[in-house]
mmCIF file of C-alpha atoms and ligand atoms in Angstrom:
data_model
loop_
_atom_site.group_PDB
_atom_site.id
_atom_site.type_symbol
_atom_site.label_atom_id
_atom_site.label_comp_id
_atom_site.label_asym_id
_atom_site.label_seq_id
_atom_site.Cartn_x
_atom_site.Cartn_y
_atom_site.Cartn_z
ATOM 1 C CA MET A 1 -275.150 -13.210 -139.482
ATOM 2 C CA SER A 2 -274.114 -13.664 -143.094
ATOM 3 C CA GLU A 3 -274.900 -17.051 -144.619
ATOM 4 C CA TYR A 4 -271.542 -16.852 -146.401
ATOM 5 C CA ASN A 5 -268.069 -17.360 -144.929
ATOM 6 C CA ASN A 6 -266.245 -15.570 -147.742
ATOM 7 C CA LEU A 7 -268.684 -13.016 -149.134
ATOM 8 C CA LEU A 8 -270.092 -9.765 -147.821
ATOM 9 C CA VAL A 9 -273.417 -9.103 -149.486
ATOM 10 C CA GLU A 10 -275.422 -5.906 -149.242
ATOM 11 C CA THR A 11 -278.122 -4.172 -151.244
ATOM 12 C CA LYS A 12 -278.115 -0.482 -152.058
ATOM 13 C CA GLY A 13 -281.593 0.186 -153.356
ATOM 14 C CA ALA A 14 -281.986 -2.303 -156.177
ATOM 15 C CA VAL A 15 -278.231 -2.829 -156.602
ATOM 16 C CA LEU A 16 -276.672 -5.963 -155.126
ATOM 17 C CA ILE A 17 -273.088 -5.449 -153.963
ATOM 18 C CA VAL A 18 -270.976 -8.578 -153.489
ATOM 19 C CA ARG A 19 -267.572 -8.276 -151.813
ATOM 20 C CA ILE A 20 -265.233 -11.225 -151.914
ATOM 21 C CA ASN A 21 -263.975 -11.269 -148.371
ATOM 22 C CA ARG A 22 -260.775 -13.264 -147.805
ATOM 23 C CA GLU A 23 -258.428 -10.376 -147.220
ATOM 24 C CA ARG A 24 -255.721 -12.493 -145.546
ATOM 25 C CA ALA A 25 -255.304 -14.371 -148.867
ATOM 26 C CA LEU A 26 -255.876 -11.261 -151.024
ATOM 27 C CA ASN A 27 -259.415 -12.519 -151.730
ATOM 28 C CA ALA A 28 -258.112 -15.592 -153.588
ATOM 29 C CA LEU A 29 -260.885 -17.826 -154.891
ATOM 30 C CA ASN A 30 -260.850 -21.077 -152.952
ATOM 31 C CA LEU A 31 -263.420 -23.756 -153.714
ATOM 32 C CA GLU A 32 -265.686 -22.604 -150.898
ATOM 33 C CA THR A 33 -265.765 -19.059 -152.302
ATOM 34 C CA VAL A 34 -266.523 -20.358 -155.807
ATOM 35 C CA ALA A 35 -269.379 -22.428 -154.323
ATOM 36 C CA GLU A 36 -270.697 -19.441 -152.365
ATOM 37 C CA LEU A 37 -270.643 -17.187 -155.433
ATOM 38 C CA GLN A 38 -272.456 -19.905 -157.375
ATOM 39 C CA GLN A 39 -275.098 -20.172 -154.647
ATOM 40 C CA LEU A 40 -275.508 -16.399 -154.510
ATOM 41 C CA PHE A 41 -275.937 -15.905 -158.268
ATOM 42 C CA ASP A 42 -278.302 -18.901 -158.480
ATOM 43 C CA SER A 43 -280.401 -17.538 -155.636
ATOM 44 C CA TYR A 44 -280.771 -14.110 -157.285
ATOM 45 C CA ARG A 45 -281.356 -15.335 -160.827
ATOM 46 C CA ASP A 46 -285.137 -14.979 -160.669
ATOM 47 C CA ASN A 47 -285.166 -12.127 -158.170
ATOM 48 C CA ASN A 48 -286.349 -9.126 -160.151
ATOM 49 C CA SER A 49 -286.009 -6.734 -157.221
ATOM 50 C CA ILE A 50 -282.305 -6.559 -158.139
ATOM 51 C CA VAL A 51 -281.504 -4.522 -161.270
ATOM 52 C CA CYS A 52 -277.733 -4.837 -161.318
ATOM 53 C CA VAL A 53 -274.925 -6.600 -159.445
ATOM 54 C CA ILE A 54 -271.523 -5.180 -158.510
ATOM 55 C CA VAL A 55 -268.690 -7.577 -157.687
ATOM 56 C CA THR A 56 -265.656 -6.231 -155.853
ATOM 57 C CA GLY A 57 -263.001 -7.278 -153.373
ATOM 58 C CA ALA A 58 -262.897 -6.536 -149.648
ATOM 59 C CA GLY A 59 -260.126 -4.256 -148.428
ATOM 60 C CA GLU A 60 -257.904 -1.925 -150.369
ATOM 61 C CA LYS A 61 -255.350 -4.255 -151.853
ATOM 62 C CA ALA A 62 -257.070 -6.876 -153.956
ATOM 63 C CA PHE A 63 -260.058 -7.596 -156.122
ATOM 64 C CA VAL A 64 -259.137 -11.291 -156.359
ATOM 65 C CA ALA A 65 -255.466 -12.407 -156.439
ATOM 66 C CA GLY A 66 -256.337 -15.557 -158.360
ATOM 67 C CA ALA A 67 -257.432 -19.054 -157.591
ATOM 68 C CA ASP A 68 -256.210 -20.167 -154.180
ATOM 69 C CA ILE A 69 -252.671 -21.421 -154.811
ATOM 70 C CA LYS A 70 -252.798 -23.682 -151.722
ATOM 71 C CA GLU A 71 -255.631 -25.600 -153.394
ATOM 72 C CA LEU A 72 -253.985 -25.503 -156.832
ATOM 73 C CA ALA A 73 -250.882 -27.125 -155.343
ATOM 74 C CA ASP A 74 -252.816 -30.313 -154.544
ATOM 75 C CA LEU A 75 -254.502 -30.727 -157.943
ATOM 76 C CA ASP A 76 -253.993 -33.740 -160.160
ATOM 77 C CA SER A 77 -255.386 -34.235 -163.685
ATOM 78 C CA SER A 78 -258.773 -35.407 -162.498
ATOM 79 C CA SER A 79 -259.313 -32.912 -159.645
ATOM 80 C CA GLY A 80 -257.992 -30.185 -162.016
ATOM 81 C CA VAL A 81 -260.816 -30.869 -164.455
ATOM 82 C CA ASP A 82 -263.314 -30.859 -161.573
ATOM 83 C CA LEU A 83 -262.029 -27.502 -160.281
ATOM 84 C CA ALA A 84 -262.057 -26.012 -163.770
ATOM 85 C CA ALA A 85 -265.615 -27.260 -164.295
ATOM 86 C CA LYS A 86 -266.843 -25.598 -161.094
ATOM 87 C CA GLY A 87 -265.038 -22.334 -161.825
ATOM 88 C CA GLN A 88 -266.096 -22.240 -165.462
ATOM 89 C CA HIS A 89 -269.712 -22.968 -164.499
ATOM 90 C CA LEU A 90 -269.610 -19.987 -162.136
ATOM 91 C CA MET A 91 -268.133 -17.721 -164.826
ATOM 92 C CA MET A 92 -270.835 -18.782 -167.325
ATOM 93 C CA THR A 93 -273.518 -18.218 -164.656
ATOM 94 C CA ILE A 94 -272.255 -14.653 -164.221
ATOM 95 C CA GLN A 95 -271.959 -14.057 -167.975
ATOM 96 C CA ASP A 96 -275.490 -15.393 -168.530
ATOM 97 C CA PHE A 97 -276.969 -13.731 -165.433
ATOM 98 C CA PRO A 98 -280.150 -11.987 -166.619
ATOM 99 C CA ARG A 99 -279.146 -8.641 -165.106
ATOM 100 C CA PRO A 100 -275.873 -6.790 -165.747
ATOM 101 C CA VAL A 101 -272.886 -7.565 -163.541
ATOM 102 C CA ILE A 102 -270.250 -4.861 -163.047
ATOM 103 C CA ALA A 103 -266.762 -5.681 -161.783
ATOM 104 C CA ALA A 104 -265.353 -2.906 -159.594
ATOM 105 C CA VAL A 105 -261.690 -3.918 -159.747
ATOM 106 C CA ASN A 106 -260.213 -2.317 -156.647
ATOM 107 C CA GLY A 107 -256.726 -3.882 -156.639
ATOM 108 C CA PHE A 108 -254.944 -7.057 -157.757
ATOM 109 C CA ALA A 109 -257.015 -9.004 -160.301
ATOM 110 C CA LEU A 110 -254.732 -11.880 -161.173
ATOM 111 C CA GLY A 111 -255.428 -15.236 -162.794
ATOM 112 C CA GLY A 112 -258.911 -16.220 -161.637
ATOM 113 C CA GLY A 113 -259.379 -12.559 -160.614
ATOM 114 C CA THR A 114 -258.960 -11.278 -164.175
ATOM 115 C CA GLU A 115 -261.113 -14.222 -165.303
ATOM 116 C CA LEU A 116 -263.859 -13.280 -162.849
ATOM 117 C CA ALA A 117 -263.707 -9.643 -163.983
ATOM 118 C CA MET A 118 -263.926 -10.753 -167.626
ATOM 119 C CA ALA A 119 -267.011 -12.877 -166.934
ATOM 120 C CA CYS A 120 -268.684 -9.674 -165.698
ATOM 121 C CA ASP A 121 -270.269 -7.377 -168.277
ATOM 122 C CA ILE A 122 -268.386 -4.155 -167.527
ATOM 123 C CA ARG A 123 -265.054 -3.641 -165.781
ATOM 124 C CA LEU A 124 -264.474 -0.443 -163.847
ATOM 125 C CA ALA A 125 -260.961 -0.258 -162.424
ATOM 126 C CA SER A 126 -259.314 1.690 -159.657
ATOM 127 C CA GLU A 127 -256.058 3.424 -160.601
ATOM 128 C CA LYS A 128 -254.472 0.903 -158.197
ATOM 129 C CA ALA A 129 -255.823 -2.141 -160.064
ATOM 130 C CA LYS A 130 -253.391 -4.636 -161.551
ATOM 131 C CA PHE A 131 -254.496 -7.235 -164.057
ATOM 132 C CA GLY A 132 -252.723 -10.332 -165.288
ATOM 133 C CA GLN A 133 -252.837 -14.032 -166.074
ATOM 134 C CA PRO A 134 -249.745 -15.294 -164.251
ATOM 135 C CA GLU A 135 -250.687 -18.987 -164.446
ATOM 136 C CA VAL A 136 -247.674 -19.965 -166.582
ATOM 137 C CA SER A 137 -245.405 -18.798 -163.725
ATOM 138 C CA LEU A 138 -247.020 -21.581 -161.672
ATOM 139 C CA GLY A 139 -246.729 -24.101 -164.509
ATOM 140 C CA LEU A 140 -250.455 -23.806 -165.197
ATOM 141 C CA ILE A 141 -252.700 -22.317 -167.824
ATOM 142 C CA PRO A 142 -255.804 -20.225 -167.090
ATOM 143 C CA GLY A 143 -258.622 -22.575 -166.089
ATOM 144 C CA TYR A 144 -261.611 -20.292 -165.606
ATOM 145 C CA GLY A 145 -262.065 -19.248 -169.235
ATOM 146 C CA GLY A 146 -259.130 -16.834 -169.420
ATOM 147 C CA THR A 147 -257.680 -18.183 -172.673
ATOM 148 C CA GLN A 148 -261.077 -17.671 -174.321
ATOM 149 C CA ARG A 149 -262.401 -14.436 -172.821
ATOM 150 C CA LEU A 150 -259.119 -12.488 -172.901
ATOM 151 C CA SER A 151 -258.601 -13.077 -176.611
ATOM 152 C CA ARG A 152 -262.206 -12.074 -177.305
ATOM 153 C CA LEU A 153 -261.767 -8.868 -175.292
ATOM 154 C CA VAL A 154 -258.310 -7.664 -176.298
ATOM 155 C CA GLY A 155 -257.509 -9.674 -179.445
ATOM 156 C CA ARG A 156 -255.304 -12.670 -180.119
ATOM 157 C CA GLY A 157 -251.900 -10.962 -179.997
ATOM 158 C CA LYS A 158 -252.381 -9.123 -176.695
ATOM 159 C CA ALA A 159 -254.003 -12.193 -175.108
ATOM 160 C CA LEU A 160 -251.054 -14.332 -176.162
ATOM 161 C CA GLN A 161 -248.590 -11.712 -174.919
ATOM 162 C CA LEU A 162 -250.268 -11.479 -171.504
ATOM 163 C CA ILE A 163 -250.936 -15.197 -171.002
ATOM 164 C CA LEU A 164 -247.580 -16.479 -172.303
ATOM 165 C CA SER A 165 -245.511 -13.887 -170.417
ATOM 166 C CA GLY A 166 -247.618 -13.901 -167.250
ATOM 167 C CA GLU A 167 -246.840 -10.175 -166.963
ATOM 168 C CA MET A 168 -248.953 -7.886 -164.813
ATOM 169 C CA ILE A 169 -250.352 -4.652 -166.219
ATOM 170 C CA GLY A 170 -251.687 -1.559 -164.491
ATOM 171 C CA ALA A 171 -255.084 0.045 -164.883
ATOM 172 C CA ALA A 172 -253.991 2.548 -167.559
ATOM 173 C CA GLU A 173 -252.643 -0.210 -169.800
ATOM 174 C CA ALA A 174 -255.700 -2.374 -169.123
ATOM 175 C CA TYR A 175 -257.837 0.575 -170.227
ATOM 176 C CA ARG A 176 -255.700 1.139 -173.311
ATOM 177 C CA ILE A 177 -256.139 -2.446 -174.517
ATOM 178 C CA GLY A 178 -259.851 -2.626 -173.662
ATOM 179 C CA LEU A 179 -259.618 -4.874 -170.626
ATOM 180 C CA ALA A 180 -260.802 -2.107 -168.274
ATOM 181 C CA ASP A 181 -263.720 -0.011 -169.508
ATOM 182 C CA GLU A 182 -263.126 2.984 -167.193
ATOM 183 C CA VAL A 183 -260.497 3.930 -164.627
ATOM 184 C CA TYR A 184 -261.269 5.923 -161.469
ATOM 185 C CA SER A 185 -259.442 6.930 -158.321
ATOM 186 C CA PRO A 186 -259.777 4.347 -155.520
ATOM 187 C CA GLU A 187 -262.033 6.750 -153.594
ATOM 188 C CA GLU A 188 -264.400 7.207 -156.546
ATOM 189 C CA LEU A 189 -264.595 3.613 -157.741
ATOM 190 C CA MET A 190 -267.574 2.258 -155.775
ATOM 191 C CA ASP A 191 -269.546 5.451 -156.128
ATOM 192 C CA LYS A 192 -269.093 5.370 -159.915
ATOM 193 C CA ALA A 193 -269.996 1.670 -160.001
ATOM 194 C CA VAL A 194 -273.207 2.259 -158.033
ATOM 195 C CA LYS A 195 -274.118 5.256 -160.209
ATOM 196 C CA LEU A 196 -273.634 3.195 -163.380
ATOM 197 C CA ALA A 197 -275.661 0.329 -161.872
ATOM 198 C CA GLU A 198 -278.464 2.752 -160.979
ATOM 199 C CA LEU A 199 -278.403 4.310 -164.448
ATOM 200 C CA ILE A 200 -278.709 0.899 -166.071
ATOM 201 C CA GLY A 201 -281.380 -0.002 -163.508
ATOM 202 C CA SER A 202 -283.476 2.986 -164.559
ATOM 203 C CA LYS A 203 -283.807 1.600 -168.113
ATOM 204 C CA GLY A 204 -286.292 -0.962 -169.371
ATOM 205 C CA PRO A 205 -285.330 -4.212 -167.603
ATOM 206 C CA VAL A 206 -286.522 -6.517 -170.385
ATOM 207 C CA ALA A 207 -284.527 -4.487 -172.919
ATOM 208 C CA VAL A 208 -281.405 -4.500 -170.727
ATOM 209 C CA THR A 209 -281.580 -8.283 -170.305
ATOM 210 C CA LEU A 210 -282.097 -8.924 -174.007
ATOM 211 C CA ALA A 211 -279.424 -6.421 -175.079
ATOM 212 C CA LYS A 212 -276.923 -8.149 -172.773
ATOM 213 C CA GLU A 213 -277.900 -11.546 -174.140
ATOM 214 C CA SER A 214 -277.722 -10.366 -177.761
ATOM 215 C CA ILE A 215 -274.186 -9.027 -177.329
ATOM 216 C CA ASN A 216 -272.830 -11.938 -175.287
ATOM 217 C CA ARG A 217 -274.391 -14.733 -177.341
ATOM 218 C CA GLY A 218 -273.750 -12.881 -180.606
ATOM 219 C CA LEU A 219 -270.004 -12.846 -179.964
ATOM 220 C CA ASP A 220 -269.974 -16.648 -180.096
ATOM 221 C CA VAL A 221 -271.602 -16.961 -183.528
ATOM 222 C CA SER A 222 -271.175 -15.569 -187.047
ATOM 223 C CA LEU A 223 -272.393 -12.027 -187.810
ATOM 224 C CA PRO A 224 -275.477 -13.213 -189.761
ATOM 225 C CA LYS A 225 -276.417 -15.590 -186.910
ATOM 226 C CA GLY A 226 -275.824 -12.806 -184.388
ATOM 227 C CA CYS A 227 -278.131 -10.529 -186.369
ATOM 228 C CA ASP A 228 -280.748 -13.322 -186.382
ATOM 229 C CA LEU A 229 -280.453 -13.460 -182.613
ATOM 230 C CA GLU A 230 -280.854 -9.679 -182.389
ATOM 231 C CA LYS A 231 -283.921 -9.873 -184.657
ATOM 232 C CA ALA A 232 -285.544 -12.526 -182.453
ATOM 233 C CA ASN A 233 -284.770 -10.549 -179.285
ATOM 234 C CA PHE A 234 -286.057 -7.361 -180.914
ATOM 235 C CA GLY A 235 -289.306 -9.224 -181.557
ATOM 236 C CA SER A 236 -289.434 -10.340 -177.905
ATOM 237 C CA VAL A 237 -288.841 -6.849 -176.598
ATOM 238 C CA CYS A 238 -291.539 -5.470 -178.903
ATOM 239 C CA GLY A 239 -293.994 -7.847 -177.226
ATOM 240 C CA SER A 240 -293.154 -6.496 -173.748
ATOM 241 C CA GLU A 241 -295.179 -4.105 -171.622
ATOM 242 C CA ASP A 242 -291.931 -2.202 -171.014
ATOM 243 C CA LYS A 243 -291.643 -1.306 -174.701
ATOM 244 C CA ASN A 244 -295.234 -0.040 -174.735
ATOM 245 C CA GLU A 245 -294.561 1.985 -171.580
ATOM 246 C CA GLY A 246 -291.191 3.345 -172.781
ATOM 247 C CA THR A 247 -292.406 4.537 -176.155
ATOM 248 C CA ARG A 248 -295.712 5.869 -174.736
ATOM 249 C CA ALA A 249 -293.890 7.763 -171.951
ATOM 250 C CA PHE A 250 -291.630 9.442 -174.524
ATOM 251 C CA LEU A 251 -294.611 10.546 -176.597
ATOM 252 C CA ASP A 252 -296.448 11.726 -173.448
ATOM 253 C CA LYS A 253 -293.298 13.618 -172.343
ATOM 254 C CA ARG A 254 -293.148 11.829 -168.987
ATOM 255 C CA LYS A 255 -290.740 9.469 -167.228
ATOM 256 C CA ALA A 256 -291.308 5.809 -168.050
ATOM 257 C CA GLU A 257 -292.376 3.485 -165.254
ATOM 258 C CA PHE A 258 -291.025 0.123 -166.274
ATOM 259 C CA LYS A 259 -292.411 -3.059 -164.757
ATOM 260 C CA GLY A 260 -289.820 -5.506 -166.082
ATOM 261 C CA ARG A 261 -292.275 -7.491 -168.162
HETATM 262 N N1 LIG B 1 -253.745 -17.922 -153.315
HETATM 263 C C1 LIG B 1 -253.523 -18.093 -151.984
HETATM 264 N N2 LIG B 1 -252.939 -17.162 -151.227
HETATM 265 C C2 LIG B 1 -252.575 -16.008 -151.799
HETATM 266 C C3 LIG B 1 -252.773 -15.767 -153.171
HETATM 267 C C4 LIG B 1 -253.389 -16.779 -153.941
HETATM 268 N N3 LIG B 1 -253.651 -16.623 -155.250
HETATM 269 N N4 LIG B 1 -252.294 -14.535 -153.484
HETATM 270 C C5 LIG B 1 -251.821 -14.034 -152.313
HETATM 271 N N5 LIG B 1 -251.984 -14.920 -151.317
HETATM 272 C C6 LIG B 1 -251.630 -14.764 -149.912
HETATM 273 C C7 LIG B 1 -250.111 -14.826 -149.746
HETATM 274 O O1 LIG B 1 -249.669 -16.164 -149.687
HETATM 275 C C8 LIG B 1 -249.936 -14.100 -148.399
HETATM 276 O O2 LIG B 1 -250.305 -14.979 -147.382
HETATM 277 P P1 LIG B 1 -249.417 -15.055 -146.013
HETATM 278 O O3 LIG B 1 -248.030 -15.370 -146.440
HETATM 279 O O4 LIG B 1 -249.554 -13.684 -145.427
HETATM 280 O O5 LIG B 1 -250.095 -16.133 -145.214
HETATM 281 C C9 LIG B 1 -251.024 -13.018 -148.468
HETATM 282 O O6 LIG B 1 -251.966 -13.452 -149.480
HETATM 283 C C10 LIG B 1 -250.481 -11.675 -148.902
HETATM 284 O O7 LIG B 1 -249.759 -11.852 -150.119
HETATM 285 P P2 LIG B 1 -248.259 -11.332 -150.326
HETATM 286 O O8 LIG B 1 -247.527 -11.300 -149.033
HETATM 287 O O9 LIG B 1 -247.680 -12.140 -151.427
HETATM 288 O O10 LIG B 1 -248.533 -9.835 -150.788
HETATM 289 P P3 LIG B 1 -247.604 -8.940 -151.719
HETATM 290 O O11 LIG B 1 -248.158 -7.554 -151.632
HETATM 291 O O12 LIG B 1 -246.158 -9.143 -151.401
HETATM 292 O O13 LIG B 1 -247.827 -9.486 -153.197
HETATM 293 C C11 LIG B 1 -249.148 -10.322 -155.044
HETATM 294 C C12 LIG B 1 -249.084 -9.382 -153.801
HETATM 295 C C13 LIG B 1 -250.611 -10.303 -155.544
HETATM 296 C C14 LIG B 1 -248.216 -9.785 -156.129
HETATM 297 C C15 LIG B 1 -248.688 -11.723 -154.609
HETATM 298 O O14 LIG B 1 -249.455 -12.106 -153.451
HETATM 299 C C16 LIG B 1 -248.902 -12.752 -155.680
HETATM 300 O O15 LIG B 1 -248.152 -12.844 -156.621
HETATM 301 N N6 LIG B 1 -249.952 -13.577 -155.487
HETATM 302 C C17 LIG B 1 -250.204 -14.677 -156.347
HETATM 303 C C18 LIG B 1 -250.824 -14.230 -157.636
HETATM 304 C C19 LIG B 1 -251.105 -15.413 -158.465
HETATM 305 O O16 LIG B 1 -250.172 -16.053 -159.015
HETATM 306 N N7 LIG B 1 -252.365 -15.803 -158.472
HETATM 307 C C20 LIG B 1 -252.760 -17.063 -158.976
HETATM 308 C C21 LIG B 1 -252.923 -16.957 -160.424
HETATM 309 S S1 LIG B 1 -253.141 -18.553 -161.054
HETATM 310 C C22 LIG B 1 -257.391 -24.046 -163.153
HETATM 311 C C23 LIG B 1 -258.324 -23.272 -162.496
HETATM 312 C C24 LIG B 1 -258.009 -22.021 -162.153
HETATM 313 C C25 LIG B 1 -256.757 -21.523 -162.429
HETATM 314 C C26 LIG B 1 -255.857 -22.286 -163.103
HETATM 315 C C27 LIG B 1 -256.167 -23.534 -163.460
HETATM 316 N N8 LIG B 1 -257.708 -25.362 -163.462
HETATM 317 C C28 LIG B 1 -258.775 -25.995 -162.806
HETATM 318 C C29 LIG B 1 -256.816 -26.137 -164.272
HETATM 319 C C30 LIG B 1 -256.428 -20.225 -161.997
HETATM 320 C C31 LIG B 1 -255.159 -19.991 -161.631
HETATM 321 C C32 LIG B 1 -254.789 -18.734 -161.070
HETATM 322 O O17 LIG B 1 -255.589 -17.924 -160.691
#
């Protein structure tokens, strides 16, 4: 029996696959689902048997159709801040997760769904995926980091256009503006996501973690500060056994056997 009411969790080798499983509400993120995702990511944070995580939605229609509108309807100013805090904490946990997190966007990714996908490191989309930040249609603004991450990903103008209009875009347009990193047929999507996760998982784990951190943290600071961060992380990686193994394996013309330390 799963310990989660709203998540289906499985491992494929060293890849953790998390399916948000509330199909009757198009996988909308209610508070319980946010709490379960938080618990899941916290519980795997120090688990080095997992090399990569894939987040997707159960069923064929939706990745996540947003925050649960039934819960949003009851919010007041104070519970709104509380909900935003919980959701934003989850998104930061995913962004800062020490292993890469891939979003396999299999259908509607609206509001909190686009925000969840943007907190992930890489977004692979099905041709059926639809992205959007429709909060203004509900008299709301994005509350899970959407105003910040969308502008960083697609630029100020496109972020303003999407958030102020609330319009939905398809996978091809999401790819064109840099919101989706690849687009695949619905049948191919999970297979491609697992293959990418396995490819990343075959690389030096310490290097992968520090490269992710350098890019994500670097985007929040000036270029010189970002380069300082890269320099410090380069120093850390040079002190790792993985770097010794990776460079030695190349020179010995054999496959590296990384230990993740
Ligand atoms: N929440 C709850 N239920 C949802 C839902 C959602 N976000 N989206 C869909 N459902 C439910 C529908 O109510 C329907 O339930 P029943 O009527 O069958 O009981 C079922 O899922 C199937 O949906 P539809 O019948 O509507 O299916 P269609 O194919 O006709 O349409 C759709 C699909 C995705 C176009 C449509 O369902 C839709 O527009 N859904 C809502 C999309 C949306 O507006 N999402 C919310 C975005 S706003 C904040 C924190 C977070 C947020 C904001 C602030 N703070 C703390 C301040 C985030 C906000 C959002 O995410």
